[in-house]
């Protein structure tokens, strides 16, 4: 895979219009095509590609997308934009492959090990509401969101909050669509929505999502980047049929009843220490207090420290 990494870097770094380089990556390296179910298929062996979260390819590729898609239409502008939207899932997969190669019992422990190696700090500040989708009535969050890099002052190829990971708070396992997908006889991903049981759709609905734009979070964003997240990630082209089915089956909780319990590493241990009964009792109190206070969310540990 080292040769592939080198080829990617060569394409990204050469002069020329961003569009040409984006097309070349998808066409020549990954041989990407959209199948009858709206799922992007790539060369099977490249699904094993490992790219560290700090690999310069990610920020460089992001920069090309930002440069090419500057209008309010974002990636909805054309067919290439649609393919780039679908390609986000593979960008997720490549850094998941790299993080899971680190030592640790759980994915979260492996993530922490990777941040020590790369000398990175996790950002817990952006909302995980759209990654806590569930059927029926929502009671409390099961998943947390962490992003890398926490912040960056780079003027170009800015990597701030680009890499996104969704983690089950109790188990420390990543919540990812890639843990559910299977491959067929041709070694392509089976993309028919009916091929997956309803329970499998939870991870597909709540999966991580690489950010082409720069989310605000609680940190600085340069003026010319402030609308990129909405334009390139939030207002997105059509998903694959299986993702659309998953989102319909697992709607997001109402904004009025959702507040993240995790805002830092300490919140993870505190939430894990609570029984399901205590969570059911305390979470509505936490939500009501947070909405009434109109202040920043400092996490469940801070709430319990001053209220119990």
mmCIF file of C-alpha atoms in Angstrom:
data_model
loop_
_atom_site.group_PDB
_atom_site.id
_atom_site.type_symbol
_atom_site.label_atom_id
_atom_site.label_comp_id
_atom_site.label_asym_id
_atom_site.label_seq_id
_atom_site.Cartn_x
_atom_site.Cartn_y
_atom_site.Cartn_z
ATOM 1 C CA UNK A 1 0.000 0.000 0.000
ATOM 2 C CA UNK A 2 3.015 2.308 0.290
ATOM 3 C CA UNK A 3 3.025 2.674 -3.491
ATOM 4 C CA UNK A 4 -0.628 3.753 -3.404
ATOM 5 C CA UNK A 5 0.196 6.332 -0.738
ATOM 6 C CA UNK A 6 2.965 7.709 -2.925
ATOM 7 C CA UNK A 7 0.708 7.867 -5.973
ATOM 8 C CA UNK A 8 -1.952 9.712 -3.988
ATOM 9 C CA UNK A 9 0.577 12.262 -2.790
ATOM 10 C CA UNK A 10 1.918 12.775 -6.308
ATOM 11 C CA UNK A 11 -1.541 13.438 -7.749
ATOM 12 C CA UNK A 12 -2.556 15.777 -4.936
ATOM 13 C CA UNK A 13 0.691 17.751 -5.046
ATOM 14 C CA UNK A 14 1.030 18.292 -8.781
ATOM 15 C CA UNK A 15 -0.121 21.599 -10.322
ATOM 16 C CA UNK A 16 -3.390 21.848 -12.171
ATOM 17 C CA UNK A 17 -7.083 22.477 -11.570
ATOM 18 C CA UNK A 18 -8.445 20.890 -8.368
ATOM 19 C CA UNK A 19 -11.190 19.184 -10.375
ATOM 20 C CA UNK A 20 -8.713 17.288 -12.533
ATOM 21 C CA UNK A 21 -6.825 16.003 -9.505
ATOM 22 C CA UNK A 22 -9.984 14.986 -7.657
ATOM 23 C CA UNK A 23 -11.201 13.078 -10.708
ATOM 24 C CA UNK A 24 -7.833 11.405 -11.108
ATOM 25 C CA UNK A 25 -7.822 10.146 -7.525
ATOM 26 C CA UNK A 26 -11.288 8.630 -7.856
ATOM 27 C CA UNK A 27 -10.876 7.319 -11.404
ATOM 28 C CA UNK A 28 -7.251 6.243 -11.683
ATOM 29 C CA UNK A 29 -6.359 5.197 -8.130
ATOM 30 C CA UNK A 30 -9.629 3.830 -6.752
ATOM 31 C CA UNK A 31 -11.526 3.060 -9.982
ATOM 32 C CA UNK A 32 -14.610 4.375 -8.221
ATOM 33 C CA UNK A 33 -18.065 3.754 -9.650
ATOM 34 C CA UNK A 34 -21.593 4.105 -8.296
ATOM 35 C CA UNK A 35 -23.621 0.907 -8.432
ATOM 36 C CA UNK A 36 -27.374 0.424 -8.943
ATOM 37 C CA UNK A 37 -27.999 1.016 -5.226
ATOM 38 C CA UNK A 38 -26.219 4.351 -5.206
ATOM 39 C CA UNK A 39 -23.237 2.875 -3.343
ATOM 40 C CA UNK A 40 -19.715 3.833 -4.362
ATOM 41 C CA UNK A 41 -17.605 0.753 -5.136
ATOM 42 C CA UNK A 42 -13.805 0.907 -5.351
ATOM 43 C CA UNK A 43 -10.991 -1.526 -6.164
ATOM 44 C CA UNK A 44 -11.517 -4.231 -3.497
ATOM 45 C CA UNK A 45 -7.918 -4.492 -2.285
ATOM 46 C CA UNK A 46 -7.845 -0.754 -1.523
ATOM 47 C CA UNK A 47 -10.447 -1.211 1.182
ATOM 48 C CA UNK A 48 -7.477 -2.432 3.264
ATOM 49 C CA UNK A 49 -5.631 0.870 2.820
ATOM 50 C CA UNK A 50 -4.339 2.347 6.096
ATOM 51 C CA UNK A 51 -3.882 6.113 6.338
ATOM 52 C CA UNK A 52 -2.935 7.644 9.672
ATOM 53 C CA UNK A 53 -5.199 10.486 10.814
ATOM 54 C CA UNK A 54 -2.217 12.818 10.407
ATOM 55 C CA UNK A 55 -1.433 11.650 6.868
ATOM 56 C CA UNK A 56 -1.050 14.814 4.734
ATOM 57 C CA UNK A 57 -3.279 13.308 2.046
ATOM 58 C CA UNK A 58 -6.435 14.009 4.067
ATOM 59 C CA UNK A 59 -5.889 17.734 4.511
ATOM 60 C CA UNK A 60 -4.645 18.115 0.933
ATOM 61 C CA UNK A 61 -7.665 16.292 -0.487
ATOM 62 C CA UNK A 62 -9.964 18.372 1.710
ATOM 63 C CA UNK A 63 -8.315 21.541 0.406
ATOM 64 C CA UNK A 64 -8.976 20.524 -3.201
ATOM 65 C CA UNK A 65 -12.657 19.905 -2.434
ATOM 66 C CA UNK A 66 -12.972 23.287 -0.693
ATOM 67 C CA UNK A 67 -11.331 25.034 -3.649
ATOM 68 C CA UNK A 68 -13.454 23.285 -6.270
ATOM 69 C CA UNK A 69 -16.847 23.606 -4.566
ATOM 70 C CA UNK A 70 -17.224 27.220 -3.454
ATOM 71 C CA UNK A 71 -20.878 27.903 -4.244
ATOM 72 C CA UNK A 72 -23.855 27.343 -1.958
ATOM 73 C CA UNK A 73 -24.720 24.245 -3.993
ATOM 74 C CA UNK A 74 -21.674 22.538 -2.497
ATOM 75 C CA UNK A 75 -21.238 18.931 -3.571
ATOM 76 C CA UNK A 76 -24.777 18.913 -4.967
ATOM 77 C CA UNK A 77 -23.416 20.906 -7.887
ATOM 78 C CA UNK A 78 -22.535 17.963 -10.166
ATOM 79 C CA UNK A 79 -21.835 14.244 -10.530
ATOM 80 C CA UNK A 80 -18.259 14.531 -9.281
ATOM 81 C CA UNK A 81 -19.550 16.224 -6.138
ATOM 82 C CA UNK A 82 -21.946 13.332 -5.588
ATOM 83 C CA UNK A 83 -19.107 10.825 -5.960
ATOM 84 C CA UNK A 84 -16.940 12.824 -3.550
ATOM 85 C CA UNK A 85 -19.755 12.756 -1.003
ATOM 86 C CA UNK A 86 -19.978 8.977 -1.254
ATOM 87 C CA UNK A 87 -16.172 8.725 -1.084
ATOM 88 C CA UNK A 88 -16.229 10.187 2.438
ATOM 89 C CA UNK A 89 -17.109 6.712 3.718
ATOM 90 C CA UNK A 90 -13.859 5.321 2.337
ATOM 91 C CA UNK A 91 -11.838 8.152 3.839
ATOM 92 C CA UNK A 92 -13.382 7.047 7.149
ATOM 93 C CA UNK A 93 -12.407 3.458 6.489
ATOM 94 C CA UNK A 94 -8.773 4.288 5.730
ATOM 95 C CA UNK A 95 -8.165 6.006 9.061
ATOM 96 C CA UNK A 96 -10.207 3.396 10.951
ATOM 97 C CA UNK A 97 -7.891 0.746 9.511
ATOM 98 C CA UNK A 98 -4.856 2.679 10.771
ATOM 99 C CA UNK A 99 -6.206 3.384 14.263
ATOM 100 C CA UNK A 100 -7.296 -0.202 14.793
ATOM 101 C CA UNK A 101 -3.718 -1.341 14.193
ATOM 102 C CA UNK A 102 -2.702 0.229 17.528
ATOM 103 C CA UNK A 103 -2.633 -1.816 20.765
ATOM 104 C CA UNK A 104 -5.661 -1.721 23.036
ATOM 105 C CA UNK A 105 -8.594 -3.808 24.210
ATOM 106 C CA UNK A 106 -11.233 -1.451 22.807
ATOM 107 C CA UNK A 107 -11.302 0.858 19.805
ATOM 108 C CA UNK A 108 -11.324 3.823 22.174
ATOM 109 C CA UNK A 109 -8.141 2.579 23.860
ATOM 110 C CA UNK A 110 -6.552 2.163 20.440
ATOM 111 C CA UNK A 111 -7.612 5.697 19.560
ATOM 112 C CA UNK A 112 -6.006 7.034 22.739
ATOM 113 C CA UNK A 113 -2.834 5.075 21.946
ATOM 114 C CA UNK A 114 -2.761 6.619 18.468
ATOM 115 C CA UNK A 115 -3.123 10.143 19.855
ATOM 116 C CA UNK A 116 -0.145 9.560 22.145
ATOM 117 C CA UNK A 117 1.931 8.406 19.188
ATOM 118 C CA UNK A 118 0.845 11.300 16.982
ATOM 119 C CA UNK A 119 0.827 13.808 19.881
ATOM 120 C CA UNK A 120 -2.735 14.854 19.238
ATOM 121 C CA UNK A 121 -5.584 16.011 21.466
ATOM 122 C CA UNK A 122 -9.140 14.840 20.942
ATOM 123 C CA UNK A 123 -11.998 17.269 20.442
ATOM 124 C CA UNK A 124 -15.181 16.213 22.278
ATOM 125 C CA UNK A 125 -17.002 19.519 21.696
ATOM 126 C CA UNK A 126 -19.203 18.980 18.633
ATOM 127 C CA UNK A 127 -22.669 17.491 18.934
ATOM 128 C CA UNK A 128 -23.267 13.758 18.571
ATOM 129 C CA UNK A 129 -27.020 14.161 18.117
ATOM 130 C CA UNK A 130 -27.038 12.800 14.558
ATOM 131 C CA UNK A 131 -24.992 9.835 15.735
ATOM 132 C CA UNK A 132 -27.462 8.844 18.456
ATOM 133 C CA UNK A 133 -30.280 7.889 16.133
ATOM 134 C CA UNK A 134 -32.704 5.322 17.506
ATOM 135 C CA UNK A 135 -36.128 3.827 16.784
ATOM 136 C CA UNK A 136 -38.869 4.785 19.185
ATOM 137 C CA UNK A 137 -38.503 7.213 22.052
ATOM 138 C CA UNK A 138 -35.043 8.582 22.820
ATOM 139 C CA UNK A 139 -33.948 8.309 26.464
ATOM 140 C CA UNK A 140 -30.212 9.127 26.671
ATOM 141 C CA UNK A 141 -27.089 9.076 24.470
ATOM 142 C CA UNK A 142 -25.318 5.806 23.773
ATOM 143 C CA UNK A 143 -22.584 7.252 21.569
ATOM 144 C CA UNK A 144 -20.083 10.093 21.730
ATOM 145 C CA UNK A 145 -18.285 11.936 18.962
ATOM 146 C CA UNK A 146 -14.567 12.702 18.941
ATOM 147 C CA UNK A 147 -12.734 14.610 16.231
ATOM 148 C CA UNK A 148 -9.159 15.222 15.112
ATOM 149 C CA UNK A 149 -7.344 17.539 14.930
ATOM 150 C CA UNK A 150 -8.834 19.485 17.777
ATOM 151 C CA UNK A 151 -7.757 22.808 16.316
ATOM 152 C CA UNK A 152 -5.397 24.174 13.690
ATOM 153 C CA UNK A 153 -4.173 27.618 12.655
ATOM 154 C CA UNK A 154 -2.999 26.571 9.202
ATOM 155 C CA UNK A 155 -4.061 28.992 6.498
ATOM 156 C CA UNK A 156 -4.350 26.234 3.873
ATOM 157 C CA UNK A 157 -4.733 22.466 4.099
ATOM 158 C CA UNK A 158 -6.283 23.061 7.504
ATOM 159 C CA UNK A 159 -6.905 19.713 9.280
ATOM 160 C CA UNK A 160 -9.113 21.002 12.134
ATOM 161 C CA UNK A 161 -11.927 18.605 13.130
ATOM 162 C CA UNK A 162 -11.549 16.720 9.866
ATOM 163 C CA UNK A 163 -11.299 13.155 11.180
ATOM 164 C CA UNK A 164 -14.467 12.033 12.954
ATOM 165 C CA UNK A 165 -15.044 8.967 15.119
ATOM 166 C CA UNK A 166 -18.209 7.751 16.822
ATOM 167 C CA UNK A 167 -17.651 5.673 19.945
ATOM 168 C CA UNK A 168 -20.083 3.650 22.041
ATOM 169 C CA UNK A 169 -19.568 5.163 25.487
ATOM 170 C CA UNK A 170 -20.039 1.882 27.378
ATOM 171 C CA UNK A 171 -18.024 -0.514 25.234
ATOM 172 C CA UNK A 172 -15.478 1.824 23.669
ATOM 173 C CA UNK A 173 -16.223 0.280 20.256
ATOM 174 C CA UNK A 174 -16.341 2.421 17.150
ATOM 175 C CA UNK A 175 -19.829 2.791 15.705
ATOM 176 C CA UNK A 176 -19.196 2.398 11.994
ATOM 177 C CA UNK A 177 -21.054 1.293 8.900
ATOM 178 C CA UNK A 178 -17.935 -0.647 7.921
ATOM 179 C CA UNK A 179 -18.472 -3.125 10.752
ATOM 180 C CA UNK A 180 -21.786 -4.136 9.158
ATOM 181 C CA UNK A 181 -21.066 -4.293 5.439
ATOM 182 C CA UNK A 182 -20.343 -7.657 3.847
ATOM 183 C CA UNK A 183 -18.761 -8.471 0.509
ATOM 184 C CA UNK A 184 -20.192 -10.694 -2.191
ATOM 185 C CA UNK A 185 -18.687 -13.267 -4.576
ATOM 186 C CA UNK A 186 -17.081 -10.522 -6.689
ATOM 187 C CA UNK A 187 -15.491 -9.003 -3.570
ATOM 188 C CA UNK A 188 -17.632 -5.890 -3.910
ATOM 189 C CA UNK A 189 -19.597 -4.490 -0.969
ATOM 190 C CA UNK A 190 -23.133 -5.901 -0.870
ATOM 191 C CA UNK A 191 -25.119 -2.680 -1.119
ATOM 192 C CA UNK A 192 -28.721 -3.875 -1.370
ATOM 193 C CA UNK A 193 -30.647 -2.436 1.600
ATOM 194 C CA UNK A 194 -32.626 -5.651 2.021
ATOM 195 C CA UNK A 195 -29.407 -7.612 2.618
ATOM 196 C CA UNK A 196 -29.080 -6.216 6.138
ATOM 197 C CA UNK A 197 -31.175 -6.866 9.227
ATOM 198 C CA UNK A 198 -32.835 -3.916 11.005
ATOM 199 C CA UNK A 199 -30.403 -4.194 13.930
ATOM 200 C CA UNK A 200 -27.464 -3.748 11.560
ATOM 201 C CA UNK A 201 -28.871 -0.480 10.310
ATOM 202 C CA UNK A 202 -28.140 1.251 13.652
ATOM 203 C CA UNK A 203 -24.390 1.482 13.012
ATOM 204 C CA UNK A 204 -24.990 2.391 9.367
ATOM 205 C CA UNK A 205 -27.237 5.279 10.465
ATOM 206 C CA UNK A 206 -24.947 6.462 13.273
ATOM 207 C CA UNK A 207 -21.623 5.990 11.490
ATOM 208 C CA UNK A 208 -18.699 8.412 11.489
ATOM 209 C CA UNK A 209 -18.341 10.922 8.659
ATOM 210 C CA UNK A 210 -15.200 12.576 7.299
ATOM 211 C CA UNK A 211 -15.566 16.368 7.144
ATOM 212 C CA UNK A 212 -14.615 18.180 3.953
ATOM 213 C CA UNK A 213 -15.605 21.454 5.596
ATOM 214 C CA UNK A 214 -14.365 22.775 8.935
ATOM 215 C CA UNK A 215 -16.945 22.396 11.752
ATOM 216 C CA UNK A 216 -17.041 25.244 14.236
ATOM 217 C CA UNK A 217 -17.110 23.270 17.473
ATOM 218 C CA UNK A 218 -15.739 25.496 20.252
ATOM 219 C CA UNK A 219 -12.634 26.601 18.396
ATOM 220 C CA UNK A 220 -11.487 29.207 15.896
ATOM 221 C CA UNK A 221 -12.418 28.959 12.222
ATOM 222 C CA UNK A 222 -11.025 31.333 9.602
ATOM 223 C CA UNK A 223 -13.720 33.480 7.941
ATOM 224 C CA UNK A 224 -13.239 31.867 4.524
ATOM 225 C CA UNK A 225 -13.823 28.424 6.055
ATOM 226 C CA UNK A 226 -16.831 29.194 8.258
ATOM 227 C CA UNK A 227 -19.518 28.058 5.822
ATOM 228 C CA UNK A 228 -17.650 25.104 4.388
ATOM 229 C CA UNK A 229 -19.036 22.505 6.805
ATOM 230 C CA UNK A 230 -22.649 23.434 6.072
ATOM 231 C CA UNK A 231 -22.003 23.634 2.335
ATOM 232 C CA UNK A 232 -19.953 20.476 1.875
ATOM 233 C CA UNK A 233 -21.040 18.121 4.667
ATOM 234 C CA UNK A 234 -24.435 19.082 6.089
ATOM 235 C CA UNK A 235 -26.265 20.008 2.867
ATOM 236 C CA UNK A 236 -25.184 16.888 1.069
ATOM 237 C CA UNK A 237 -26.076 15.005 -2.113
ATOM 238 C CA UNK A 238 -28.084 11.797 -1.980
ATOM 239 C CA UNK A 239 -26.766 8.948 0.156
ATOM 240 C CA UNK A 240 -26.731 5.334 -0.953
ATOM 241 C CA UNK A 241 -30.039 3.467 -0.684
ATOM 242 C CA UNK A 242 -28.845 1.558 2.374
ATOM 243 C CA UNK A 243 -27.868 4.743 4.219
ATOM 244 C CA UNK A 244 -31.204 6.299 3.350
ATOM 245 C CA UNK A 245 -33.043 3.245 4.670
ATOM 246 C CA UNK A 246 -30.955 3.289 7.844
ATOM 247 C CA UNK A 247 -31.671 6.959 8.550
ATOM 248 C CA UNK A 248 -35.390 6.452 8.041
ATOM 249 C CA UNK A 249 -35.389 3.497 10.441
ATOM 250 C CA UNK A 250 -33.280 5.355 12.991
ATOM 251 C CA UNK A 251 -34.344 9.023 13.205
ATOM 252 C CA UNK A 252 -32.275 11.560 15.120
ATOM 253 C CA UNK A 253 -33.502 12.537 18.592
ATOM 254 C CA UNK A 254 -35.298 15.882 18.877
ATOM 255 C CA UNK A 255 -32.934 18.801 19.445
ATOM 256 C CA UNK A 256 -35.026 19.964 22.399
ATOM 257 C CA UNK A 257 -34.323 16.741 24.305
ATOM 258 C CA UNK A 258 -30.694 16.162 23.384
ATOM 259 C CA UNK A 259 -27.572 17.341 25.185
ATOM 260 C CA UNK A 260 -24.195 15.605 24.949
ATOM 261 C CA UNK A 261 -23.112 13.955 28.193
ATOM 262 C CA UNK A 262 -19.464 13.777 27.092
ATOM 263 C CA UNK A 263 -17.468 16.972 26.763
ATOM 264 C CA UNK A 264 -14.129 15.569 27.872
ATOM 265 C CA UNK A 265 -12.343 12.338 28.734
ATOM 266 C CA UNK A 266 -13.435 12.516 32.389
ATOM 267 C CA UNK A 267 -17.101 12.439 31.375
ATOM 268 C CA UNK A 268 -16.601 9.025 29.777
ATOM 269 C CA UNK A 269 -15.617 7.368 33.070
ATOM 270 C CA UNK A 270 -18.348 9.178 35.022
ATOM 271 C CA UNK A 271 -21.085 8.144 32.598
ATOM 272 C CA UNK A 272 -19.842 4.560 32.555
ATOM 273 C CA UNK A 273 -20.096 4.454 36.356
ATOM 274 C CA UNK A 274 -23.830 5.218 36.302
ATOM 275 C CA UNK A 275 -26.395 2.429 36.200
ATOM 276 C CA UNK A 276 -29.058 2.448 33.470
ATOM 277 C CA UNK A 277 -31.610 3.427 36.107
ATOM 278 C CA UNK A 278 -29.510 6.411 37.224
ATOM 279 C CA UNK A 279 -29.023 7.478 33.611
ATOM 280 C CA UNK A 280 -32.769 7.368 32.991
ATOM 281 C CA UNK A 281 -33.327 9.533 36.067
ATOM 282 C CA UNK A 282 -30.460 11.995 35.713
ATOM 283 C CA UNK A 283 -30.404 12.656 31.979
ATOM 284 C CA UNK A 284 -33.724 14.583 31.810
ATOM 285 C CA UNK A 285 -32.547 16.697 34.755
ATOM 286 C CA UNK A 286 -29.277 17.370 32.977
ATOM 287 C CA UNK A 287 -31.080 18.393 29.768
ATOM 288 C CA UNK A 288 -33.493 20.702 31.589
ATOM 289 C CA UNK A 289 -30.678 22.322 33.590
ATOM 290 C CA UNK A 290 -28.540 22.817 30.487
ATOM 291 C CA UNK A 291 -31.358 24.442 28.535
ATOM 292 C CA UNK A 292 -32.259 26.678 31.498
ATOM 293 C CA UNK A 293 -28.689 27.775 32.129
ATOM 294 C CA UNK A 294 -28.018 28.950 28.548
ATOM 295 C CA UNK A 295 -24.343 28.444 29.302
ATOM 296 C CA UNK A 296 -21.739 26.193 27.689
ATOM 297 C CA UNK A 297 -22.170 22.462 28.165
ATOM 298 C CA UNK A 298 -19.372 21.313 30.457
ATOM 299 C CA UNK A 299 -20.407 17.656 30.500
ATOM 300 C CA UNK A 300 -22.064 15.229 32.875
ATOM 301 C CA UNK A 301 -19.165 15.136 35.352
ATOM 302 C CA UNK A 302 -19.426 18.882 35.957
ATOM 303 C CA UNK A 303 -23.210 18.645 36.319
ATOM 304 C CA UNK A 304 -23.025 15.876 38.939
ATOM 305 C CA UNK A 305 -20.209 17.606 40.815
ATOM 306 C CA UNK A 306 -22.317 20.669 41.525
ATOM 307 C CA UNK A 307 -25.756 19.080 41.807
ATOM 308 C CA UNK A 308 -25.177 15.787 43.644
#
